[in-house]
Short mmCIF file of C-alpha atoms (C1' of nucleotides) in Angstrom, two decimals:
data_model
loop_
_atom_site.label_atom_id
_atom_site.label_comp_id
_atom_site.label_asym_id
_atom_site.label_seq_id
_atom_site.Cartn_x
_atom_site.Cartn_y
_atom_site.Cartn_z
CA UNK A 23 20.70 23.37 2.26
CA UNK A 24 17.36 24.15 3.83
CA UNK A 25 15.83 27.27 2.26
CA UNK A 26 12.61 29.04 3.15
CA UNK A 27 10.54 31.63 1.30
CA UNK A 28 8.09 31.88 -1.57
CA UNK A 29 8.28 29.36 -4.39
CA UNK A 30 10.61 27.11 -2.37
CA UNK A 31 9.71 23.50 -1.64
CA UNK A 32 7.96 23.07 1.72
CA UNK A 33 10.47 22.77 4.54
CA UNK A 34 9.29 19.31 5.60
CA UNK A 35 9.87 17.97 2.08
CA UNK A 36 13.39 19.42 1.98
CA UNK A 37 14.08 17.80 5.34
CA UNK A 38 12.57 14.50 4.23
CA UNK A 39 14.86 14.43 1.21
CA UNK A 40 17.81 15.39 3.37
CA UNK A 41 17.11 12.46 5.68
CA UNK A 42 16.77 10.10 2.71
CA UNK A 43 20.12 11.33 1.40
CA UNK A 44 21.78 10.68 4.77
CA UNK A 45 20.47 7.14 4.79
CA UNK A 46 21.26 6.44 1.13
CA UNK A 47 24.82 7.68 1.65
CA UNK A 48 25.23 5.41 4.62
CA UNK A 49 25.72 8.15 7.22
CA UNK A 50 23.03 6.35 9.24
CA UNK A 51 23.00 2.59 8.85
CA UNK A 52 20.05 0.21 9.16
CA UNK A 53 19.34 -0.37 12.85
CA UNK A 54 20.97 2.93 13.93
CA UNK A 55 19.03 5.56 15.74
CA UNK A 56 18.90 8.99 14.15
CA UNK A 57 19.13 12.22 16.17
CA UNK A 58 16.06 13.12 18.21
CA UNK A 59 13.38 15.38 16.76
CA UNK A 60 14.49 18.16 19.08
CA UNK A 61 18.14 17.88 18.08
CA UNK A 62 17.31 17.83 14.39
CA UNK A 63 14.97 20.81 14.65
CA UNK A 64 17.66 22.86 16.42
CA UNK A 65 20.40 21.86 13.96
CA UNK A 66 18.19 22.66 10.98
CA UNK A 67 16.64 25.81 12.46
CA UNK A 68 13.01 24.70 12.10
CA UNK A 69 10.34 23.76 14.61
CA UNK A 70 10.00 20.27 16.05
CA UNK A 71 6.62 19.87 14.30
CA UNK A 72 8.23 20.30 10.90
CA UNK A 73 10.92 17.71 11.53
CA UNK A 74 8.16 15.49 12.89
CA UNK A 75 6.15 15.73 9.69
CA UNK A 76 9.20 14.78 7.55
CA UNK A 77 9.89 11.78 9.78
CA UNK A 78 6.23 10.73 9.76
CA UNK A 79 6.31 10.34 5.98
CA UNK A 80 9.43 8.22 6.11
CA UNK A 81 7.85 6.01 8.74
CA UNK A 82 4.92 5.50 6.39
CA UNK A 83 7.32 4.47 3.62
CA UNK A 84 8.93 1.98 6.03
CA UNK A 85 12.23 3.83 5.84
CA UNK A 86 12.26 4.79 9.53
CA UNK A 87 10.68 3.23 12.58
CA UNK A 88 9.69 5.12 15.72
CA UNK A 89 9.93 3.65 19.22
CA UNK A 90 8.29 5.73 21.88
CA UNK A 91 10.66 6.59 24.72
CA UNK A 92 13.69 5.29 22.80
CA UNK A 93 14.11 7.14 19.53
CA UNK A 94 13.75 6.86 15.75
CA UNK A 95 15.64 4.09 13.91
CA UNK A 96 16.56 3.28 10.32
CA UNK A 97 14.57 0.21 9.29
CA UNK A 98 16.41 -3.05 8.79
CA UNK A 99 15.54 -6.36 7.20
CA UNK A 100 14.92 -8.77 9.97
CA UNK A 101 13.43 -12.02 8.61
CA UNK A 102 10.06 -11.02 10.00
CA UNK A 103 9.86 -7.95 7.83
CA UNK A 104 11.15 -9.82 4.77
CA UNK A 105 8.59 -12.55 5.32
CA UNK A 106 5.65 -10.25 5.89
CA UNK A 107 6.47 -7.54 3.45
CA UNK A 108 8.03 -9.31 0.47
CA UNK A 109 6.81 -12.89 0.62
CA UNK A 110 3.26 -13.21 -0.61
CA UNK A 111 2.87 -17.01 -0.90
CA UNK A 112 0.64 -18.49 1.78
CA UNK A 113 -0.99 -21.86 2.34
CA UNK A 114 -4.64 -22.70 1.74
CA UNK A 115 -5.61 -21.35 5.15
CA UNK A 116 -3.91 -18.02 4.40
CA UNK A 117 -1.03 -18.68 6.84
CA UNK A 118 2.44 -17.51 5.98
CA UNK A 119 4.84 -20.41 5.66
CA UNK A 120 8.57 -20.05 6.23
CA UNK A 121 10.21 -21.45 3.08
CA UNK A 122 13.49 -23.31 3.11
CA UNK A 123 15.85 -23.32 0.17
CA UNK A 124 18.30 -25.56 -1.63
CA UNK A 125 20.77 -23.85 -3.99
CA UNK A 126 21.19 -25.74 -7.27
CA UNK A 127 23.68 -23.47 -8.95
CA UNK A 128 25.42 -20.19 -8.30
CA UNK A 129 27.82 -18.75 -10.86
CA UNK A 130 28.97 -15.61 -12.65
CA UNK A 131 27.70 -15.01 -16.19
CA UNK A 132 27.11 -12.29 -18.75
CA UNK A 133 23.70 -10.62 -18.58
CA UNK A 134 21.20 -11.52 -21.30
CA UNK A 135 19.58 -8.61 -23.12
CA UNK A 136 16.42 -8.97 -21.04
CA UNK A 137 18.29 -9.12 -17.75
CA UNK A 138 20.40 -6.10 -18.64
CA UNK A 139 17.25 -4.13 -19.49
CA UNK A 140 15.45 -4.98 -16.26
CA UNK A 141 18.47 -4.33 -14.07
CA UNK A 142 19.51 -1.23 -16.05
CA UNK A 143 22.89 -2.69 -16.93
CA UNK A 144 24.88 -2.73 -20.15
CA UNK A 145 24.39 -5.74 -22.42
CA UNK A 146 26.55 -8.66 -21.36
CA UNK A 147 27.49 -6.97 -18.09
CA UNK A 148 28.88 -9.17 -15.33
CA UNK A 149 26.09 -10.76 -13.28
CA UNK A 150 25.67 -13.44 -10.62
CA UNK A 151 22.98 -16.03 -11.24
CA UNK A 152 21.55 -18.25 -8.51
CA UNK A 153 19.11 -21.08 -8.99
CA UNK A 154 17.37 -22.63 -6.04
CA UNK A 155 14.36 -24.75 -5.13
CA UNK A 156 12.22 -23.77 -2.14
CA UNK A 157 10.18 -26.09 0.01
CA UNK A 158 6.92 -24.91 1.48
CA UNK A 159 5.25 -27.13 4.08
CA UNK A 160 8.09 -29.60 3.32
CA UNK A 161 7.35 -30.17 -0.32
CA UNK A 162 9.23 -28.58 -3.23
CA UNK A 163 7.00 -25.73 -4.42
CA UNK A 164 9.01 -22.97 -6.00
CA UNK A 165 11.94 -22.66 -8.38
CA UNK A 166 13.78 -19.35 -8.22
CA UNK A 167 16.24 -17.87 -10.64
CA UNK A 168 17.94 -14.83 -9.13
CA UNK A 169 20.11 -12.39 -11.05
CA UNK A 170 22.36 -9.86 -9.32
CA UNK A 171 24.56 -7.13 -10.85
CA UNK A 172 28.15 -8.33 -10.28
CA UNK A 173 29.54 -4.87 -9.55
CA UNK A 174 27.24 -4.42 -6.53
CA UNK A 175 28.21 -7.76 -4.98
CA UNK A 176 31.98 -7.75 -5.47
CA UNK A 177 32.99 -10.27 -2.83
CA UNK A 178 30.12 -12.65 -3.52
CA UNK A 179 32.41 -15.53 -4.43
CA UNK A 180 33.84 -15.64 -0.95
CA UNK A 181 30.46 -16.81 0.37
CA UNK A 182 29.70 -20.51 0.74
CA UNK A 183 27.31 -20.67 -2.19
CA UNK A 184 25.98 -24.06 -1.15
CA UNK A 185 24.86 -22.59 2.15
CA UNK A 186 23.20 -19.28 1.45
CA UNK A 187 20.63 -18.01 3.94
CA UNK A 188 16.96 -18.36 3.28
CA UNK A 189 16.23 -14.67 3.34
CA UNK A 190 18.67 -13.14 0.92
CA UNK A 191 17.63 -9.52 1.58
CA UNK A 192 19.08 -9.77 5.06
CA UNK A 193 22.36 -10.95 3.48
CA UNK A 194 22.39 -8.13 0.95
CA UNK A 195 22.02 -5.66 3.78
CA UNK A 196 24.51 -7.11 6.26
CA UNK A 197 27.24 -8.26 3.87
CA UNK A 198 26.94 -5.75 1.05
CA UNK A 199 25.28 -2.71 2.58
CA UNK A 200 22.41 -2.87 0.12
CA UNK A 201 18.91 -2.43 1.55
CA UNK A 202 15.96 -3.55 -0.53
CA UNK A 203 13.16 -1.13 0.01
CA UNK A 204 10.51 -1.78 -2.65
CA UNK A 205 9.81 -4.16 -5.52
CA UNK A 206 7.79 -4.41 -8.70
CA UNK A 207 6.25 -7.76 -9.55
CA UNK A 208 4.71 -9.16 -12.72
CA UNK A 209 2.61 -12.32 -12.43
CA UNK A 210 1.75 -14.75 -15.18
CA UNK A 211 0.57 -18.33 -15.60
CA UNK A 212 3.04 -20.53 -17.49
CA UNK A 213 3.41 -24.21 -18.27
CA UNK A 214 6.04 -26.21 -16.36
CA UNK A 215 9.03 -27.17 -18.49
CA UNK A 216 10.50 -30.67 -18.15
CA UNK A 217 13.19 -29.17 -15.92
CA UNK A 218 10.59 -27.46 -13.69
CA UNK A 219 8.52 -30.62 -13.60
CA UNK A 220 11.34 -32.88 -12.43
CA UNK A 221 12.32 -30.45 -9.64
CA UNK A 222 8.77 -30.00 -8.38
CA UNK A 223 7.61 -33.62 -8.83
CA UNK A 224 4.89 -32.91 -11.30
CA UNK A 225 4.11 -33.33 -15.00
CA UNK A 226 5.54 -31.10 -17.70
CA UNK A 227 2.86 -28.67 -18.83
CA UNK A 228 1.31 -28.25 -15.38
CA UNK A 229 0.30 -24.61 -14.86
CA UNK A 230 2.71 -22.67 -12.62
CA UNK A 231 2.46 -19.16 -11.27
CA UNK A 232 5.44 -17.17 -12.50
CA UNK A 233 6.46 -14.14 -10.42
CA UNK A 234 9.00 -11.82 -11.95
CA UNK A 235 10.29 -9.37 -9.39
CA UNK A 236 12.66 -6.44 -9.68
CA UNK A 237 13.80 -5.34 -6.23
CA UNK A 238 14.80 -1.70 -5.72
CA UNK A 239 16.77 0.36 -3.22
CA UNK A 240 15.53 3.54 -1.64
CA UNK A 241 16.76 5.48 -4.71
CA UNK A 242 14.77 3.14 -6.97
CA UNK A 243 17.85 1.62 -8.53
CA UNK A 244 17.32 -2.06 -9.38
CA UNK A 245 19.39 -4.53 -7.40
CA UNK A 246 17.91 -7.96 -8.01
CA UNK A 247 15.85 -9.72 -10.67
CA UNK A 248 14.07 -12.77 -9.34
CA UNK A 249 11.90 -15.16 -11.33
CA UNK A 250 9.91 -17.59 -9.23
CA UNK A 251 7.86 -20.44 -10.63
CA UNK A 252 5.40 -21.68 -8.16
CA UNK A 253 3.13 -24.72 -7.85
CA UNK A 254 -0.19 -23.29 -6.66
CA UNK A 255 -1.93 -26.56 -5.85
CA UNK A 256 -1.59 -26.12 -2.09
CA UNK A 257 -0.47 -22.49 -1.89
CA UNK A 258 -1.40 -19.20 -3.49
CA UNK A 259 -0.22 -15.64 -3.89
CA UNK A 260 -2.05 -13.23 -1.63
CA UNK A 261 -2.52 -9.52 -2.27
CA UNK A 262 -4.52 -6.97 -0.33
CA UNK A 263 -5.78 -3.85 -2.10
CA UNK A 264 -6.36 -0.99 0.31
CA UNK B 29 -19.18 11.43 22.08
CA UNK B 30 -15.75 12.97 22.09
CA UNK B 31 -14.11 12.50 25.49
CA UNK B 32 -10.75 13.76 26.71
CA UNK B 33 -8.66 12.78 29.71
CA UNK B 34 -6.30 10.04 30.85
CA UNK B 35 -6.75 6.56 29.50
CA UNK B 36 -9.12 7.77 26.78
CA UNK B 37 -8.39 7.15 23.14
CA UNK B 38 -6.53 10.04 21.47
CA UNK B 39 -8.92 12.71 20.28
CA UNK B 40 -7.91 12.43 16.63
CA UNK B 41 -8.73 8.70 16.64
CA UNK B 42 -12.14 9.32 18.18
CA UNK B 43 -12.77 11.94 15.51
CA UNK B 44 -11.50 9.66 12.75
CA UNK B 45 -13.93 6.94 13.84
CA UNK B 46 -16.73 9.45 14.11
CA UNK B 47 -16.12 10.57 10.53
CA UNK B 48 -16.03 6.94 9.36
CA UNK B 49 -19.35 6.32 11.10
CA UNK B 50 -20.91 9.35 9.38
CA UNK B 51 -19.79 8.05 6.00
CA UNK B 52 -20.79 4.42 6.67
CA UNK B 53 -24.24 5.55 7.80
CA UNK B 54 -24.66 7.57 4.65
CA UNK B 55 -24.88 10.98 6.33
CA UNK B 56 -22.24 12.10 3.86
CA UNK B 57 -22.45 10.41 0.45
CA UNK B 58 -19.64 9.71 -2.02
CA UNK B 59 -18.83 12.92 -3.86
CA UNK B 60 -20.23 15.17 -1.10
CA UNK B 61 -18.05 17.68 0.63
CA UNK B 62 -17.77 17.37 4.40
CA UNK B 63 -17.74 20.42 6.72
CA UNK B 64 -14.55 22.47 6.71
CA UNK B 65 -11.79 21.73 9.19
CA UNK B 66 -12.62 24.95 11.05
CA UNK B 67 -16.30 24.12 11.28
CA UNK B 68 -15.64 20.58 12.50
CA UNK B 69 -13.12 21.75 15.09
CA UNK B 70 -15.61 24.27 16.50
CA UNK B 71 -18.50 21.79 16.57
CA UNK B 72 -16.35 19.15 18.26
CA UNK B 73 -14.58 21.53 20.59
CA UNK B 74 -11.04 20.64 19.52
CA UNK B 75 -8.34 22.49 17.66
CA UNK B 76 -8.14 22.60 13.90
CA UNK B 77 -4.87 20.63 13.96
CA UNK B 78 -6.58 17.67 15.66
CA UNK B 79 -9.37 17.53 13.10
CA UNK B 80 -6.73 17.85 10.43
CA UNK B 81 -4.84 14.81 11.73
CA UNK B 82 -8.01 12.69 11.69
CA UNK B 83 -8.78 13.74 8.12
CA UNK B 84 -5.20 13.13 7.01
CA UNK B 85 -5.45 9.48 7.98
CA UNK B 86 -8.70 9.03 6.09
CA UNK B 87 -7.15 10.64 3.03
CA UNK B 88 -4.32 8.08 3.26
CA UNK B 89 -6.91 5.26 3.39
CA UNK B 90 -8.55 6.74 0.27
CA UNK B 91 -11.76 7.42 2.21
CA UNK B 92 -11.57 11.19 1.79
CA UNK B 93 -9.99 13.42 -0.78
CA UNK B 94 -8.76 16.96 -0.17
CA UNK B 95 -8.98 19.72 -2.78
CA UNK B 96 -7.08 22.86 -1.83
CA UNK B 97 -9.28 25.94 -1.87
CA UNK B 98 -12.45 23.87 -2.32
CA UNK B 99 -12.90 21.50 0.57
CA UNK B 100 -12.69 17.85 1.62
CA UNK B 101 -14.81 15.27 -0.22
CA UNK B 102 -15.93 11.67 0.31
CA UNK B 103 -14.16 9.54 -2.31
CA UNK B 104 -16.23 8.06 -5.10
CA UNK B 105 -15.59 5.39 -7.68
CA UNK B 106 -15.03 7.23 -10.89
CA UNK B 107 -13.75 4.77 -13.53
CA UNK B 108 -10.29 6.24 -13.14
CA UNK B 109 -10.00 5.19 -9.55
CA UNK B 110 -11.49 1.79 -10.22
CA UNK B 111 -9.09 1.26 -13.09
CA UNK B 112 -5.98 2.40 -11.22
CA UNK B 113 -6.77 1.01 -7.85
CA UNK B 114 -8.54 -2.28 -8.45
CA UNK B 115 -7.50 -3.38 -11.93
CA UNK B 116 -4.01 -4.84 -12.01
CA UNK B 117 -3.87 -6.38 -15.46
CA UNK B 118 -1.59 -4.47 -17.83
CA UNK B 119 -0.14 -5.12 -21.28
CA UNK B 120 3.43 -6.18 -22.02
CA UNK B 121 4.61 -2.57 -21.90
CA UNK B 122 3.07 -2.08 -18.46
CA UNK B 123 0.27 0.17 -19.74
CA UNK B 124 -3.17 -0.11 -18.20
CA UNK B 125 -5.74 -1.21 -20.78
CA UNK B 126 -9.43 -0.33 -20.48
CA UNK B 127 -11.26 -3.68 -20.69
CA UNK B 128 -14.65 -4.09 -22.31
CA UNK B 129 -17.11 -6.74 -21.24
CA UNK B 130 -19.77 -9.04 -22.68
CA UNK B 131 -22.21 -10.56 -20.20
CA UNK B 132 -22.86 -14.26 -20.88
CA UNK B 133 -25.31 -14.96 -18.06
CA UNK B 134 -26.84 -13.21 -15.12
CA UNK B 135 -29.25 -15.00 -12.84
CA UNK B 136 -30.26 -15.64 -9.22
CA UNK B 137 -29.08 -18.82 -7.53
CA UNK B 138 -28.43 -20.37 -4.15
CA UNK B 139 -24.95 -19.86 -2.78
CA UNK B 140 -22.59 -22.84 -2.82
CA UNK B 141 -20.88 -23.68 0.45
CA UNK B 142 -17.66 -22.00 -0.69
CA UNK B 143 -19.44 -18.84 -1.83
CA UNK B 144 -21.38 -18.59 1.39
CA UNK B 145 -18.17 -18.91 3.39
CA UNK B 146 -16.31 -16.24 1.44
CA UNK B 147 -19.23 -13.79 1.46
CA UNK B 148 -20.14 -14.57 5.08
CA UNK B 149 -23.64 -15.73 4.13
CA UNK B 150 -25.74 -18.68 5.23
CA UNK B 151 -25.47 -21.82 3.11
CA UNK B 152 -27.78 -21.71 0.10
CA UNK B 153 -28.49 -17.98 0.66
CA UNK B 154 -29.90 -16.01 -2.26
CA UNK B 155 -27.14 -14.74 -4.58
CA UNK B 156 -26.76 -13.18 -7.99
CA UNK B 157 -24.27 -14.73 -10.34
CA UNK B 158 -22.85 -12.97 -13.39
CA UNK B 159 -20.59 -14.47 -15.99
CA UNK B 160 -18.80 -12.31 -18.49
CA UNK B 161 -15.91 -12.27 -20.92
CA UNK B 162 -13.62 -9.26 -21.07
CA UNK B 163 -11.60 -8.09 -24.04
CA UNK B 164 -8.25 -6.48 -23.55
CA UNK B 165 -6.59 -4.87 -26.53
CA UNK B 166 -9.60 -6.23 -28.52
CA UNK B 167 -9.02 -9.89 -27.87
CA UNK B 168 -10.93 -12.02 -25.35
CA UNK B 169 -8.56 -12.32 -22.39
CA UNK B 170 -10.50 -12.81 -19.15
CA UNK B 171 -13.51 -14.81 -17.97
CA UNK B 172 -15.15 -13.46 -14.84
CA UNK B 173 -17.62 -15.13 -12.53
CA UNK B 174 -19.11 -12.62 -10.12
CA UNK B 175 -21.20 -13.52 -7.07
CA UNK B 176 -23.24 -10.89 -5.16
CA UNK B 177 -25.33 -11.35 -1.99
CA UNK B 178 -28.96 -11.02 -3.16
CA UNK B 179 -30.12 -9.12 -0.10
CA UNK B 180 -27.69 -6.25 -0.75
CA UNK B 181 -28.78 -5.84 -4.39
CA UNK B 182 -32.58 -6.10 -4.05
CA UNK B 183 -33.60 -4.38 -7.28
CA UNK B 184 -30.90 -5.96 -9.40
CA UNK B 185 -33.39 -7.66 -11.71
CA UNK B 186 -34.70 -4.31 -12.91
CA UNK B 187 -31.35 -3.65 -14.59
CA UNK B 188 -30.78 -4.54 -18.22
CA UNK B 189 -28.51 -7.46 -17.52
CA UNK B 190 -27.31 -7.70 -21.11
CA UNK B 191 -26.02 -4.16 -20.87
CA UNK B 192 -24.20 -3.83 -17.58
CA UNK B 193 -21.47 -1.19 -17.32
CA UNK B 194 -17.85 -2.13 -17.58
CA UNK B 195 -16.91 -0.89 -14.16
CA UNK B 196 -19.35 -2.54 -11.80
CA UNK B 197 -18.08 -0.82 -8.65
CA UNK B 198 -19.42 2.46 -9.97
CA UNK B 199 -22.82 0.78 -10.43
CA UNK B 200 -22.78 -0.70 -6.93
CA UNK B 201 -22.17 2.77 -5.57
CA UNK B 202 -24.63 4.77 -7.65
CA UNK B 203 -27.54 2.27 -7.81
CA UNK B 204 -27.18 0.44 -4.54
CA UNK B 205 -25.29 2.82 -2.27
CA UNK B 206 -22.52 0.28 -1.73
CA UNK B 207 -18.97 1.58 -1.93
CA UNK B 208 -16.14 -0.89 -2.41
CA UNK B 209 -13.18 0.26 -0.42
CA UNK B 210 -10.69 -2.61 -0.25
CA UNK B 211 -10.23 -6.14 -1.55
CA UNK B 212 -8.36 -9.34 -0.83
CA UNK B 213 -7.05 -11.31 -3.76
CA UNK B 214 -5.71 -14.85 -4.11
CA UNK B 215 -3.77 -15.73 -7.25
CA UNK B 216 -3.17 -19.17 -8.67
CA UNK B 217 -2.20 -20.81 -11.95
CA UNK B 218 -4.86 -23.14 -13.32
CA UNK B 219 -5.48 -25.12 -16.52
CA UNK B 220 -8.10 -23.78 -18.92
CA UNK B 221 -11.23 -25.95 -19.03
CA UNK B 222 -12.89 -26.67 -22.39
CA UNK B 223 -15.37 -23.97 -21.57
CA UNK B 224 -12.62 -21.42 -20.80
CA UNK B 225 -10.73 -22.49 -23.89
CA UNK B 226 -13.60 -21.98 -26.29
CA UNK B 227 -14.37 -18.52 -24.90
CA UNK B 228 -10.75 -17.36 -25.03
CA UNK B 229 -9.83 -19.03 -28.34
CA UNK B 230 -7.14 -21.26 -26.97
CA UNK B 231 -6.55 -24.95 -26.17
CA UNK B 232 -7.93 -26.69 -23.13
CA UNK B 233 -5.16 -27.12 -20.56
CA UNK B 234 -3.48 -23.79 -21.36
CA UNK B 235 -2.23 -22.17 -18.14
CA UNK B 236 -4.45 -19.33 -16.96
CA UNK B 237 -3.97 -16.89 -14.10
CA UNK B 238 -6.90 -17.23 -11.69
CA UNK B 239 -7.64 -14.23 -9.49
CA UNK B 240 -10.13 -14.77 -6.69
CA UNK B 241 -11.16 -11.46 -5.17
CA UNK B 242 -13.39 -10.67 -2.23
CA UNK B 243 -14.32 -6.97 -2.28
CA UNK B 244 -15.09 -5.24 1.02
CA UNK B 245 -16.85 -2.10 2.19
CA UNK B 246 -15.37 0.43 4.60
CA UNK B 247 -16.59 -1.78 7.51
CA UNK B 248 -14.83 -4.80 6.00
CA UNK B 249 -18.04 -6.61 5.21
CA UNK B 250 -17.76 -8.68 2.01
CA UNK B 251 -19.89 -7.51 -0.90
CA UNK B 252 -18.62 -9.28 -3.99
CA UNK B 253 -16.80 -12.50 -4.86
CA UNK B 254 -15.11 -12.35 -8.25
CA UNK B 255 -13.15 -15.13 -9.91
CA UNK B 256 -11.25 -14.04 -13.01
CA UNK B 257 -9.40 -16.42 -15.29
CA UNK B 258 -6.92 -14.62 -17.37
CA UNK B 259 -4.80 -15.42 -20.41
CA UNK B 260 -1.36 -14.03 -19.60
CA UNK B 261 0.23 -14.42 -23.03
CA UNK B 262 0.05 -10.72 -23.83
CA UNK B 263 -0.85 -9.27 -20.47
CA UNK B 264 0.18 -9.76 -16.86
CA UNK B 265 -0.82 -8.90 -13.34
CA UNK B 266 1.23 -6.09 -11.85
CA UNK B 267 1.89 -5.53 -8.15
CA UNK B 268 4.12 -2.97 -6.49
CA UNK B 269 5.48 -3.65 -3.03
CA UNK B 270 6.28 -0.47 -1.16
"C1'" DA C 14 -12.76 39.46 -0.67
"C1'" DA C 15 -13.86 35.43 1.67
"C1'" DG C 16 -13.30 30.65 2.51
"C1'" DT C 17 -10.86 26.46 1.90
"C1'" DG C 18 -6.92 23.40 2.65
"C1'" DG C 19 -1.41 23.54 3.34
"C1'" DT C 20 2.61 24.89 5.96
"C1'" DC C 21 4.93 26.34 10.09
"C1'" DT C 22 5.74 27.91 14.76
"C1'" DA C 23 6.16 27.76 19.99
"C1'" DG C 24 4.92 25.75 23.67
"C1'" DA C 25 2.27 22.59 26.78
"C1'" DC C 26 1.50 18.11 28.68
"C1'" DC C 27 1.31 12.82 28.35
"C1'" DA C 28 3.27 7.94 27.84
"C1'" DC C 29 7.11 5.27 27.57
"C1'" DG C 30 11.91 3.48 28.26
"C1'" DT C 31 16.34 3.80 30.46
"C1'" DA C 32 19.38 4.67 33.96
"C1'" DA D 28 14.93 12.09 36.83
"C1'" DC D 29 15.59 12.63 32.19
"C1'" DG D 30 15.10 12.18 27.32
"C1'" DT D 31 12.40 10.19 23.77
"C1'" DG D 32 8.39 10.11 20.81
"C1'" DG D 33 2.91 11.14 20.92
"C1'" DT D 34 -0.93 14.33 21.43
"C1'" DC D 35 -2.95 18.82 21.43
"C1'" DT D 36 -3.46 23.81 21.26
"C1'" DA D 37 -3.70 28.68 19.31
"C1'" DG D 38 -2.43 31.36 16.07
"C1'" DA D 39 0.18 32.98 11.91
"C1'" DC D 40 0.74 33.13 7.05
"C1'" DC D 41 0.58 30.97 2.22
"C1'" DA D 42 -1.75 28.90 -2.03
"C1'" DC D 43 -5.72 27.95 -4.32
"C1'" DT D 44 -10.81 28.33 -5.75
"C1'" DT D 45 -15.00 30.67 -5.94
"C1'" DG D 46 -18.13 34.50 -6.00
#
DNA sequence: AAGTGGTCTAGACCACGTA
DNA sequence: ACGTGGTCTAGACCACTTG
């Protein structure tokens, strides 16, 4: 509950955490509006300014979105947001390119030691592994290997695995109630294997940019491991440091 | 001047821009404290809360830094900040490693077409070019080629070019009054040239991570072009998406 | 003790969207 | 016309640093 007084956490932080809990629990779903600042402040017995400060921080974290005159909404993963926020590969001119995807394989497996570690699962836990090739500017440019914890995606097998959507984060949210909120990426240069080379129409040994991403929910629990190998002849990874 | 009334920009934005101007002009230097919130609000004829909101945004942009009980200060480039904010290469465990550097060459040249474009200079403008090798965990891991606009670094030649500091951004700030505030990076995988290979003790053709960075001041004017080629066997580039 | 930033309140008015 | 978020004020008290 909200407590005031010396030594207590600031009110706006308590309220911020309370709002996060509501969203994590699913009381308010992505796309929903939350109660107005006035309503919240009356329910919680604090001033509007204090509620406002809590909400402001969550807007900065991209958890909430304000719309003047309409209300405050839980963020959702439209393709726009996925493309702008999580997809960092652009063409030589710096333009974002919408990738398309062809699924090569999609099956259940046991997690390797490395996968279990990165997804915080037990060794040999049930996982789903997807392999796909992505075209950028209509030429095959990336190979992705995606690993999902099986227990979070129970009804996965009912999907048409040959016809998965391009932007998986939207699927995770709409079909499984899992919202990806942040991610940690590691980038390396690697040599293309024969397998890579045949899929991307280049020679084995060609340098590829490898992006290893762990995607996290709002509570920082890992939900997806994604390894992308990317031909950077005509595209590159863009990062802005503010 | 600060103006109120309909159709005008919000006061806190006018104040924010006014503070930025003061800092860009050099009225307040990195490390200096700025006037207290109360003083500013009285001088500008607005409430303390409005000044506070302007300052809060600049703290979020890393332009200012608040210290409770002491005051508000213009950010400066201690090595800590440079290391945490601008250096994204970490070891296999994800720990940041302090690099050391050996300068190979440092001389004045004419800008190539590409360099001129990226630094917004005229073709064949006067530039300074530095080449150095950086050790991480005591093995040579990165080759850096740094290009600086000559007119911004007039007295560069008086420096001992064989003995440049590790963290150049601190030097730019202290010796030349230029503070790097943000940067745009492009990452690619490339094959090591013979030259790269001999410097990094590996075979020509080995995949390297190439990082091309343009560093910008607070006004977004480009100040440095830096191309780093990095052996990612034992280290990688880390990026967090929030 | 005095001065700084940090939190919180209560209330005013503005800008926007919907009905 | 009404309800929403957005800006702004004036003033209170707390937490921290310095003299």
